[in-house]
Amino acid sequence: MKPEFPGLSPLLLQKDQPVPPDWDFESGSGVVLLIPDADRKAIDQTPWSDILENRLSAYPKTANPVFISMPGGERAVVVFVADQLQTFKALTLARKVIGPLIADRLEEINILCLLDDEVAAGAMAEALLAAAHAALFQLPKITGKASEPNNLKAMRYFGNLGNADFGYAEATAEGNNLARWLTHLPGNYLTPGIYRDLAESLARQEGWKTEFYDRDKLEELGAGAFLSVVEASPVRDAGILHMEYRPPGAEGKPLALVGKGICFDTGGSNLKVGGSMLGMHGDMQGSAVALGAFLAITRMKFDQPVDCWLALAENHIGSRAVKCNDVITALDGTTIELINTDAEGRMVLSDTLALISRGKPRAIIDYATLTGAVVSALGQRMAGAITNRRDWVEPLIQAGERCGERVWPFPYEDDYDEDLESQVADTLQCRTKGPGDHIYAARLLGRFVAKDIGWVHVDMASSGTHPGGLAQIPTDLQGFGVRFGVEWLKKVANE
């Protein structure tokens, strides 16, 4: 069975319609009422005022959203929306609204916006559409049984929509679906070779130019850091896939998206024990997010050139596997003393970043489920970010807040390198023990980025999954980073 990405579920979208004077909707349809939290008496001016006031009186004022079955058979949801609503909170509200409506197998949802605040209106309008596409999407399941059909066929918006950008909402939703779909595939359904085939097939559909650096080419280039990870791989399908998006008339150096694509991680000679190997087919989520963001910017017809680089490999155990204290030579000549073969992500990314730097892109953003340390630092609600540009620290926070995928920066100071000094090589791969591994990993990766290139490293081990869903995503698997990548590329492109 060959995996095939289904894209977005067909959904009729109607917008910019005035609020009808009589709320006469089809029996069995869903009705979402967006009410200003600061002016809840706006309900008094609606045709359903008496029923709503009576029903809402049974709920505490903190209840939000509130689901009500109307006498006409409509499934109504009252949502109290704060002014200047933050995107993350809008997305979270939207998930809580949309999930139960889809579970009720409704065929249409009507959104009635009674908000005066333009920011809140736009945020909620986009968020509801994003949440619908996230909830309608079915993660891949290897079975002969047919998937259950989606009942929801239409979303109709009435009233003020603020500055809602539905094209952006759908583009980033499709990118997120792609990231979650790839990450969910079992390891034997997404080997590096299969992954490459899928990405190149997508490239042909989207008109992206591709180049693949296979193991022979990487050996010729001297990419010892990458190759150290795949020494024990039984199949020579690992490599670095480079894709180019070039819109008509675009000039100048490209922006670069990069992703760690470890399709399965045994830990190598530092073999994972107990249950630690479970779920390691998802260690390629960084690459899935990079590819998802790449698809989103293509759908949005982004007007700047962008490259996407995927470091595709598996970390196996075997007689040829590298060992602790081995010294390898990276693509740029840097020698690295291996400390832990389970820190393979920074090895494949080091050579990938060195290769990218040769082309002098305008800026680089890389994604990786890289360290447990960032989970200890942040929990599972936002990603860690580290940059070689001090003046990007606050803009990174703001970009995450604008798009609803929050990141939090960590320091990038050169005195950390003192703890990575090796007696036999230019640097240690990582520390032998101690906290702060997410920072030390970034210090290693930063060695391979030319100093004149702005670079952001996103350690998404803390945001790749969240039990029960988060923001607009209803599944544990988040696909976090697509919206952030698009937001960050837009920010850098406008500098």
PDB file of C-alpha atoms in Angstrom, residues 47-295:
ATOM      1  CA  PRO A  47     -33.955  37.065  16.921  1.00  0.00           C
ATOM      2  CA  TRP A  48     -33.003  34.347  19.411  1.00  0.00           C
ATOM      3  CA  SER A  49     -32.565  36.706  22.386  1.00  0.00           C
ATOM      4  CA  ASP A  50     -35.244  35.229  24.675  1.00  0.00           C
ATOM      5  CA  ILE A  51     -34.190  31.617  24.171  1.00  0.00           C
ATOM      6  CA  LEU A  52     -30.480  32.375  24.464  1.00  0.00           C
ATOM      7  CA  GLU A  53     -30.829  34.426  27.630  1.00  0.00           C
ATOM      8  CA  ASN A  54     -32.943  31.714  29.217  1.00  0.00           C
ATOM      9  CA  ARG A  55     -30.532  28.920  28.268  1.00  0.00           C
ATOM     10  CA  LEU A  56     -27.357  30.856  29.113  1.00  0.00           C
ATOM     11  CA  SER A  57     -28.647  31.660  32.595  1.00  0.00           C
ATOM     12  CA  ALA A  58     -28.099  27.985  33.463  1.00  0.00           C
ATOM     13  CA  TYR A  59     -24.347  28.275  32.860  1.00  0.00           C
ATOM     14  CA  PRO A  60     -21.680  30.054  34.894  1.00  0.00           C
ATOM     15  CA  LYS A  61     -20.312  33.226  33.313  1.00  0.00           C
ATOM     16  CA  THR A  62     -16.946  31.537  32.905  1.00  0.00           C
ATOM     17  CA  ALA A  63     -18.403  28.895  30.555  1.00  0.00           C
ATOM     18  CA  ASN A  64     -17.068  29.446  27.052  1.00  0.00           C
ATOM     19  CA  PRO A  65     -18.095  28.198  24.554  1.00  0.00           C
ATOM     20  CA  VAL A  66     -21.671  27.215  25.433  1.00  0.00           C
ATOM     21  CA  PHE A  67     -23.529  24.617  23.328  1.00  0.00           C
ATOM     22  CA  ILE A  68     -27.311  24.946  23.046  1.00  0.00           C
ATOM     23  CA  SER A  69     -29.905  22.925  21.130  1.00  0.00           C
ATOM     24  CA  MET A  70     -32.451  25.314  19.611  1.00  0.00           C
ATOM     25  CA  PRO A  71     -36.190  24.587  19.163  1.00  0.00           C
ATOM     26  CA  GLY A  72     -35.795  24.650  15.372  1.00  0.00           C
ATOM     27  CA  GLY A  73     -33.306  21.811  15.506  1.00  0.00           C
ATOM     28  CA  GLU A  74     -30.191  23.971  15.122  1.00  0.00           C
ATOM     29  CA  ARG A  75     -27.097  23.177  17.151  1.00  0.00           C
ATOM     30  CA  ALA A  76     -26.032  26.594  18.443  1.00  0.00           C
ATOM     31  CA  VAL A  77     -22.733  27.557  20.031  1.00  0.00           C
ATOM     32  CA  VAL A  78     -22.322  30.856  21.853  1.00  0.00           C
ATOM     33  CA  VAL A  79     -18.714  32.044  21.908  1.00  0.00           C
ATOM     34  CA  PHE A  80     -17.704  35.022  24.023  1.00  0.00           C
ATOM     35  CA  VAL A  81     -14.758  36.738  22.351  1.00  0.00           C
ATOM     36  CA  ALA A  82     -12.399  39.202  24.016  1.00  0.00           C
ATOM     37  CA  ASP A  83     -11.288  42.355  22.238  1.00  0.00           C
ATOM     38  CA  GLN A  84      -7.783  42.239  20.681  1.00  0.00           C
ATOM     39  CA  LEU A  85      -7.897  38.461  20.978  1.00  0.00           C
ATOM     40  CA  GLN A  86      -4.533  36.704  20.781  1.00  0.00           C
ATOM     41  CA  THR A  87      -4.223  34.208  17.942  1.00  0.00           C
ATOM     42  CA  PHE A  88      -3.394  31.237  20.180  1.00  0.00           C
ATOM     43  CA  LYS A  89      -6.519  31.840  22.256  1.00  0.00           C
ATOM     44  CA  ALA A  90      -8.616  32.263  19.114  1.00  0.00           C
ATOM     45  CA  LEU A  91      -7.341  28.943  17.766  1.00  0.00           C
ATOM     46  CA  THR A  92      -7.987  27.238  21.104  1.00  0.00           C
ATOM     47  CA  LEU A  93     -11.563  28.548  21.230  1.00  0.00           C
ATOM     48  CA  ALA A  94     -12.083  27.461  17.637  1.00  0.00           C
ATOM     49  CA  ARG A  95     -11.015  23.870  18.391  1.00  0.00           C
ATOM     50  CA  LYS A  96     -13.453  23.706  21.300  1.00  0.00           C
ATOM     51  CA  VAL A  97     -16.238  24.994  19.049  1.00  0.00           C
ATOM     52  CA  ILE A  98     -15.607  22.984  15.882  1.00  0.00           C
ATOM     53  CA  GLY A  99     -14.808  19.568  17.348  1.00  0.00           C
ATOM     54  CA  PRO A 100     -18.253  18.850  18.863  1.00  0.00           C
ATOM     55  CA  LEU A 101     -20.033  20.227  15.768  1.00  0.00           C
ATOM     56  CA  ILE A 102     -18.129  17.873  13.476  1.00  0.00           C
ATOM     57  CA  ALA A 103     -18.710  15.021  15.928  1.00  0.00           C
ATOM     58  CA  ASP A 104     -22.445  15.738  15.553  1.00  0.00           C
ATOM     59  CA  ARG A 105     -21.981  15.039  11.818  1.00  0.00           C
ATOM     60  CA  LEU A 106     -23.460  18.373  10.730  1.00  0.00           C
ATOM     61  CA  GLU A 107     -23.383  19.199   7.038  1.00  0.00           C
ATOM     62  CA  GLU A 108     -23.051  22.970   7.385  1.00  0.00           C
ATOM     63  CA  ILE A 109     -21.899  25.503   9.942  1.00  0.00           C
ATOM     64  CA  ASN A 110     -23.109  29.110   9.917  1.00  0.00           C
ATOM     65  CA  ILE A 111     -20.914  31.639  11.692  1.00  0.00           C
ATOM     66  CA  LEU A 112     -22.699  34.831  12.811  1.00  0.00           C
ATOM     67  CA  CYS A 113     -20.181  37.466  13.865  1.00  0.00           C
ATOM     68  CA  LEU A 114     -21.554  40.239  16.092  1.00  0.00           C
ATOM     69  CA  LEU A 115     -18.098  41.559  17.002  1.00  0.00           C
ATOM     70  CA  ASP A 116     -17.140  45.196  16.542  1.00  0.00           C
ATOM     71  CA  ASP A 117     -13.436  44.598  17.185  1.00  0.00           C
ATOM     72  CA  GLU A 118     -11.736  44.021  13.803  1.00  0.00           C
ATOM     73  CA  VAL A 119      -8.786  42.114  15.257  1.00  0.00           C
ATOM     74  CA  ALA A 120     -10.937  39.679  17.194  1.00  0.00           C
ATOM     75  CA  ALA A 121     -13.332  39.203  14.265  1.00  0.00           C
ATOM     76  CA  GLY A 122     -10.522  38.381  11.847  1.00  0.00           C
ATOM     77  CA  ALA A 123      -8.761  36.099  14.299  1.00  0.00           C
ATOM     78  CA  MET A 124     -11.892  34.071  15.025  1.00  0.00           C
ATOM     79  CA  ALA A 125     -12.964  33.861  11.382  1.00  0.00           C
ATOM     80  CA  GLU A 126      -9.579  32.413  10.373  1.00  0.00           C
ATOM     81  CA  ALA A 127      -9.315  30.219  13.443  1.00  0.00           C
ATOM     82  CA  LEU A 128     -12.668  28.510  12.863  1.00  0.00           C
ATOM     83  CA  LEU A 129     -11.687  27.603   9.303  1.00  0.00           C
ATOM     84  CA  ALA A 130      -8.256  26.361  10.419  1.00  0.00           C
ATOM     85  CA  ALA A 131      -9.841  24.276  13.183  1.00  0.00           C
ATOM     86  CA  ALA A 132     -12.353  22.785  10.740  1.00  0.00           C
ATOM     87  CA  HIS A 133      -9.641  21.641   8.322  1.00  0.00           C
ATOM     88  CA  ALA A 134      -7.594  20.228  11.216  1.00  0.00           C
ATOM     89  CA  ALA A 135     -10.577  18.304  12.611  1.00  0.00           C
ATOM     90  CA  LEU A 136     -11.765  17.013   9.236  1.00  0.00           C
ATOM     91  CA  PHE A 137      -8.333  15.647   8.372  1.00  0.00           C
ATOM     92  CA  GLN A 138      -7.878  11.932   9.043  1.00  0.00           C
ATOM     93  CA  LEU A 139      -4.424  10.707   9.958  1.00  0.00           C
ATOM     94  CA  PRO A 140      -3.268   7.704   7.906  1.00  0.00           C
ATOM     95  CA  LYS A 141      -4.356   4.268   9.060  1.00  0.00           C
ATOM     96  CA  ILE A 142      -3.026   1.090   7.506  1.00  0.00           C
ATOM     97  CA  THR A 143      -6.197  -0.926   7.025  1.00  0.00           C
ATOM     98  CA  GLY A 144      -8.409  -2.353   4.328  1.00  0.00           C
ATOM     99  CA  LYS A 145     -11.425  -0.581   5.802  1.00  0.00           C
ATOM    100  CA  ALA A 146     -12.696   2.550   4.066  1.00  0.00           C
ATOM    101  CA  SER A 147     -12.299   5.838   5.912  1.00  0.00           C
ATOM    102  CA  GLU A 148     -15.422   7.375   7.377  1.00  0.00           C
ATOM    103  CA  PRO A 149     -16.696  10.164   5.116  1.00  0.00           C
ATOM    104  CA  ASN A 150     -16.733  13.741   6.370  1.00  0.00           C
ATOM    105  CA  ASN A 151     -20.243  15.143   6.742  1.00  0.00           C
ATOM    106  CA  LEU A 152     -19.308  18.816   6.906  1.00  0.00           C
ATOM    107  CA  LYS A 153     -19.646  20.311   3.446  1.00  0.00           C
ATOM    108  CA  ALA A 154     -19.994  24.073   3.972  1.00  0.00           C
ATOM    109  CA  MET A 155     -19.049  26.960   6.253  1.00  0.00           C
ATOM    110  CA  ARG A 156     -20.967  30.217   5.828  1.00  0.00           C
ATOM    111  CA  TYR A 157     -19.812  33.468   7.408  1.00  0.00           C
ATOM    112  CA  PHE A 158     -22.170  36.346   8.186  1.00  0.00           C
ATOM    113  CA  GLY A 159     -21.218  39.800   9.454  1.00  0.00           C
ATOM    114  CA  ASN A 160     -17.906  41.468  10.238  1.00  0.00           C
ATOM    115  CA  LEU A 161     -14.896  39.316   9.323  1.00  0.00           C
ATOM    116  CA  GLY A 162     -12.258  41.911  10.113  1.00  0.00           C
ATOM    117  CA  ASN A 163      -9.027  41.321   8.204  1.00  0.00           C
ATOM    118  CA  ALA A 164      -9.500  37.554   7.932  1.00  0.00           C
ATOM    119  CA  ASP A 165      -7.242  35.933   5.326  1.00  0.00           C
ATOM    120  CA  PHE A 166      -8.915  32.654   4.383  1.00  0.00           C
ATOM    121  CA  GLY A 167      -6.252  31.870   1.781  1.00  0.00           C
ATOM    122  CA  TYR A 168      -3.629  31.930   4.519  1.00  0.00           C
ATOM    123  CA  ALA A 169      -5.804  29.810   6.818  1.00  0.00           C
ATOM    124  CA  GLU A 170      -6.302  27.127   4.168  1.00  0.00           C
ATOM    125  CA  ALA A 171      -2.679  27.157   2.955  1.00  0.00           C
ATOM    126  CA  THR A 172      -1.254  26.718   6.453  1.00  0.00           C
ATOM    127  CA  ALA A 173      -3.931  24.127   7.285  1.00  0.00           C
ATOM    128  CA  GLU A 174      -2.892  22.023   4.306  1.00  0.00           C
ATOM    129  CA  GLY A 175       0.768  22.382   5.274  1.00  0.00           C
ATOM    130  CA  ASN A 176      -0.042  21.317   8.831  1.00  0.00           C
ATOM    131  CA  ASN A 177      -2.058  18.338   7.592  1.00  0.00           C
ATOM    132  CA  LEU A 178       0.895  17.261   5.456  1.00  0.00           C
ATOM    133  CA  ALA A 179       3.275  17.537   8.421  1.00  0.00           C
ATOM    134  CA  ARG A 180       0.986  15.491  10.684  1.00  0.00           C
ATOM    135  CA  TRP A 181       0.310  12.921   7.955  1.00  0.00           C
ATOM    136  CA  LEU A 182       3.993  12.290   7.274  1.00  0.00           C
ATOM    137  CA  THR A 183       4.886  12.103  10.955  1.00  0.00           C
ATOM    138  CA  HIS A 184       2.082   9.636  11.678  1.00  0.00           C
ATOM    139  CA  LEU A 185       3.178   7.155   8.991  1.00  0.00           C
ATOM    140  CA  PRO A 186       4.830   3.991  10.418  1.00  0.00           C
ATOM    141  CA  GLY A 187       8.569   3.665   9.918  1.00  0.00           C
ATOM    142  CA  ASN A 188       8.260   0.953   7.269  1.00  0.00           C
ATOM    143  CA  TYR A 189       5.890   3.196   5.295  1.00  0.00           C
ATOM    144  CA  LEU A 190       8.247   6.183   5.427  1.00  0.00           C
ATOM    145  CA  THR A 191      11.835   5.077   4.973  1.00  0.00           C
ATOM    146  CA  PRO A 192      14.250   7.715   3.637  1.00  0.00           C
ATOM    147  CA  GLY A 193      13.762   6.268   0.149  1.00  0.00           C
ATOM    148  CA  ILE A 194       9.963   6.357   0.342  1.00  0.00           C
ATOM    149  CA  TYR A 195      10.093   9.848   1.851  1.00  0.00           C
ATOM    150  CA  ARG A 196      12.256  11.053  -1.008  1.00  0.00           C
ATOM    151  CA  ASP A 197       9.835   9.574  -3.566  1.00  0.00           C
ATOM    152  CA  LEU A 198       6.860  11.252  -1.879  1.00  0.00           C
ATOM    153  CA  ALA A 199       8.592  14.629  -1.703  1.00  0.00           C
ATOM    154  CA  GLU A 200       9.783  14.453  -5.309  1.00  0.00           C
ATOM    155  CA  SER A 201       6.300  13.466  -6.460  1.00  0.00           C
ATOM    156  CA  LEU A 202       4.894  16.485  -4.631  1.00  0.00           C
ATOM    157  CA  ALA A 203       7.623  18.630  -6.187  1.00  0.00           C
ATOM    158  CA  ARG A 204       6.559  17.586  -9.673  1.00  0.00           C
ATOM    159  CA  GLN A 205       2.962  18.540  -8.874  1.00  0.00           C
ATOM    160  CA  GLU A 206       3.953  21.918  -7.443  1.00  0.00           C
ATOM    161  CA  GLY A 207       6.649  22.794  -9.965  1.00  0.00           C
ATOM    162  CA  TRP A 208       9.574  22.709  -7.529  1.00  0.00           C
ATOM    163  CA  LYS A 209      13.050  21.976  -8.820  1.00  0.00           C
ATOM    164  CA  THR A 210      14.793  19.168  -6.887  1.00  0.00           C
ATOM    165  CA  GLU A 211      18.296  17.842  -6.319  1.00  0.00           C
ATOM    166  CA  PHE A 212      19.223  14.864  -4.155  1.00  0.00           C
ATOM    167  CA  TYR A 213      22.607  14.463  -2.511  1.00  0.00           C
ATOM    168  CA  ASP A 214      22.870  10.695  -2.097  1.00  0.00           C
ATOM    169  CA  ARG A 215      25.464   8.878  -0.046  1.00  0.00           C
ATOM    170  CA  ASP A 216      27.913   8.697  -2.935  1.00  0.00           C
ATOM    171  CA  LYS A 217      27.699  12.462  -3.404  1.00  0.00           C
ATOM    172  CA  LEU A 218      27.961  13.124   0.327  1.00  0.00           C
ATOM    173  CA  GLU A 219      31.052  10.905   0.520  1.00  0.00           C
ATOM    174  CA  GLU A 220      32.547  12.897  -2.352  1.00  0.00           C
ATOM    175  CA  LEU A 221      31.783  16.137  -0.486  1.00  0.00           C
ATOM    176  CA  GLY A 222      33.311  14.819   2.742  1.00  0.00           C
ATOM    177  CA  ALA A 223      30.060  15.071   4.743  1.00  0.00           C
ATOM    178  CA  GLY A 224      31.358  12.888   7.565  1.00  0.00           C
ATOM    179  CA  ALA A 225      28.909  14.183  10.183  1.00  0.00           C
ATOM    180  CA  PHE A 226      25.861  13.104   8.167  1.00  0.00           C
ATOM    181  CA  LEU A 227      27.477   9.854   7.048  1.00  0.00           C
ATOM    182  CA  SER A 228      28.423   8.884  10.614  1.00  0.00           C
ATOM    183  CA  VAL A 229      24.717   8.471  11.367  1.00  0.00           C
ATOM    184  CA  VAL A 230      24.001   6.112   8.470  1.00  0.00           C
ATOM    185  CA  GLU A 231      27.059   3.833   8.597  1.00  0.00           C
ATOM    186  CA  ALA A 232      24.966   0.923   9.894  1.00  0.00           C
ATOM    187  CA  SER A 233      21.957   1.520   7.632  1.00  0.00           C
ATOM    188  CA  PRO A 234      21.207  -1.644   5.623  1.00  0.00           C
ATOM    189  CA  VAL A 235      19.941   0.373   2.635  1.00  0.00           C
ATOM    190  CA  ARG A 236      21.828   3.231   1.006  1.00  0.00           C
ATOM    191  CA  ASP A 237      18.770   5.471   0.670  1.00  0.00           C
ATOM    192  CA  ALA A 238      19.811   8.288   3.014  1.00  0.00           C
ATOM    193  CA  GLY A 239      20.678  11.720   1.713  1.00  0.00           C
ATOM    194  CA  ILE A 240      19.847  15.423   1.604  1.00  0.00           C
ATOM    195  CA  LEU A 241      16.938  16.515  -0.579  1.00  0.00           C
ATOM    196  CA  HIS A 242      17.024  20.090  -1.856  1.00  0.00           C
ATOM    197  CA  MET A 243      13.892  21.686  -3.350  1.00  0.00           C
ATOM    198  CA  GLU A 244      13.493  25.144  -4.892  1.00  0.00           C
ATOM    199  CA  TYR A 245      10.421  27.368  -5.083  1.00  0.00           C
ATOM    200  CA  ARG A 246      10.896  30.156  -7.595  1.00  0.00           C
ATOM    201  CA  PRO A 247       7.843  32.389  -8.214  1.00  0.00           C
ATOM    202  CA  PRO A 248       7.759  34.354 -11.491  1.00  0.00           C
ATOM    203  CA  GLY A 249       9.918  37.455 -11.349  1.00  0.00           C
ATOM    204  CA  ALA A 250      11.535  36.607  -8.014  1.00  0.00           C
ATOM    205  CA  GLU A 251      15.161  37.644  -7.703  1.00  0.00           C
ATOM    206  CA  GLY A 252      17.916  37.500  -5.129  1.00  0.00           C
ATOM    207  CA  LYS A 253      19.097  34.878  -2.689  1.00  0.00           C
ATOM    208  CA  PRO A 254      16.500  32.461  -1.326  1.00  0.00           C
ATOM    209  CA  LEU A 255      15.225  32.003   2.182  1.00  0.00           C
ATOM    210  CA  ALA A 256      15.829  28.469   3.459  1.00  0.00           C
ATOM    211  CA  LEU A 257      13.659  25.995   5.364  1.00  0.00           C
ATOM    212  CA  VAL A 258      15.521  23.014   6.841  1.00  0.00           C
ATOM    213  CA  GLY A 259      14.289  19.892   8.609  1.00  0.00           C
ATOM    214  CA  LYS A 260      15.724  16.957  10.517  1.00  0.00           C
ATOM    215  CA  GLY A 261      14.352  13.828   8.819  1.00  0.00           C
ATOM    216  CA  ILE A 262      15.424  10.872  10.956  1.00  0.00           C
ATOM    217  CA  CYS A 263      12.859   8.304   9.812  1.00  0.00           C
ATOM    218  CA  PHE A 264      13.734   5.957  12.645  1.00  0.00           C
ATOM    219  CA  ASP A 265      16.128   6.355  15.552  1.00  0.00           C
ATOM    220  CA  THR A 266      17.440   3.318  17.443  1.00  0.00           C
ATOM    221  CA  GLY A 267      20.018   5.466  19.214  1.00  0.00           C
ATOM    222  CA  GLY A 268      22.824   3.668  17.406  1.00  0.00           C
ATOM    223  CA  SER A 269      25.588   2.296  19.661  1.00  0.00           C
ATOM    224  CA  ASN A 270      23.973   4.249  22.508  1.00  0.00           C
ATOM    225  CA  LEU A 271      20.942   2.051  22.024  1.00  0.00           C
ATOM    226  CA  LYS A 272      17.637   3.352  23.364  1.00  0.00           C
ATOM    227  CA  VAL A 273      16.333   1.128  26.159  1.00  0.00           C
ATOM    228  CA  GLY A 274      12.965   0.294  27.676  1.00  0.00           C
ATOM    229  CA  GLY A 275      10.147   2.051  25.876  1.00  0.00           C
ATOM    230  CA  SER A 276      12.360   4.855  24.589  1.00  0.00           C
ATOM    231  CA  MET A 277      12.384   3.494  21.032  1.00  0.00           C
ATOM    232  CA  LEU A 278       8.589   3.626  20.740  1.00  0.00           C
ATOM    233  CA  GLY A 279       7.497   6.508  18.542  1.00  0.00           C
ATOM    234  CA  MET A 280      10.936   7.039  17.048  1.00  0.00           C
ATOM    235  CA  HIS A 281       9.460   6.821  13.533  1.00  0.00           C
ATOM    236  CA  GLY A 282       8.323  10.379  14.330  1.00  0.00           C
ATOM    237  CA  ASP A 283      11.863  11.713  14.726  1.00  0.00           C
ATOM    238  CA  MET A 284      11.489  13.133  11.212  1.00  0.00           C
ATOM    239  CA  GLN A 285       8.820  15.630  12.283  1.00  0.00           C
ATOM    240  CA  GLY A 286      11.136  18.611  11.776  1.00  0.00           C
ATOM    241  CA  SER A 287      11.480  17.753   8.100  1.00  0.00           C
ATOM    242  CA  ALA A 288       7.712  17.224   7.794  1.00  0.00           C
ATOM    243  CA  VAL A 289       7.104  20.709   9.207  1.00  0.00           C
ATOM    244  CA  ALA A 290       9.681  22.246   6.866  1.00  0.00           C
ATOM    245  CA  LEU A 291       7.970  20.547   3.915  1.00  0.00           C
ATOM    246  CA  GLY A 292       4.540  21.573   5.201  1.00  0.00           C
ATOM    247  CA  ALA A 293       5.620  25.211   5.470  1.00  0.00           C
ATOM    248  CA  PHE A 294       7.136  24.945   1.987  1.00  0.00           C
ATOM    249  CA  LEU A 295       3.803  23.724   0.612  1.00  0.00           C
TER     250      LEU A 295
END
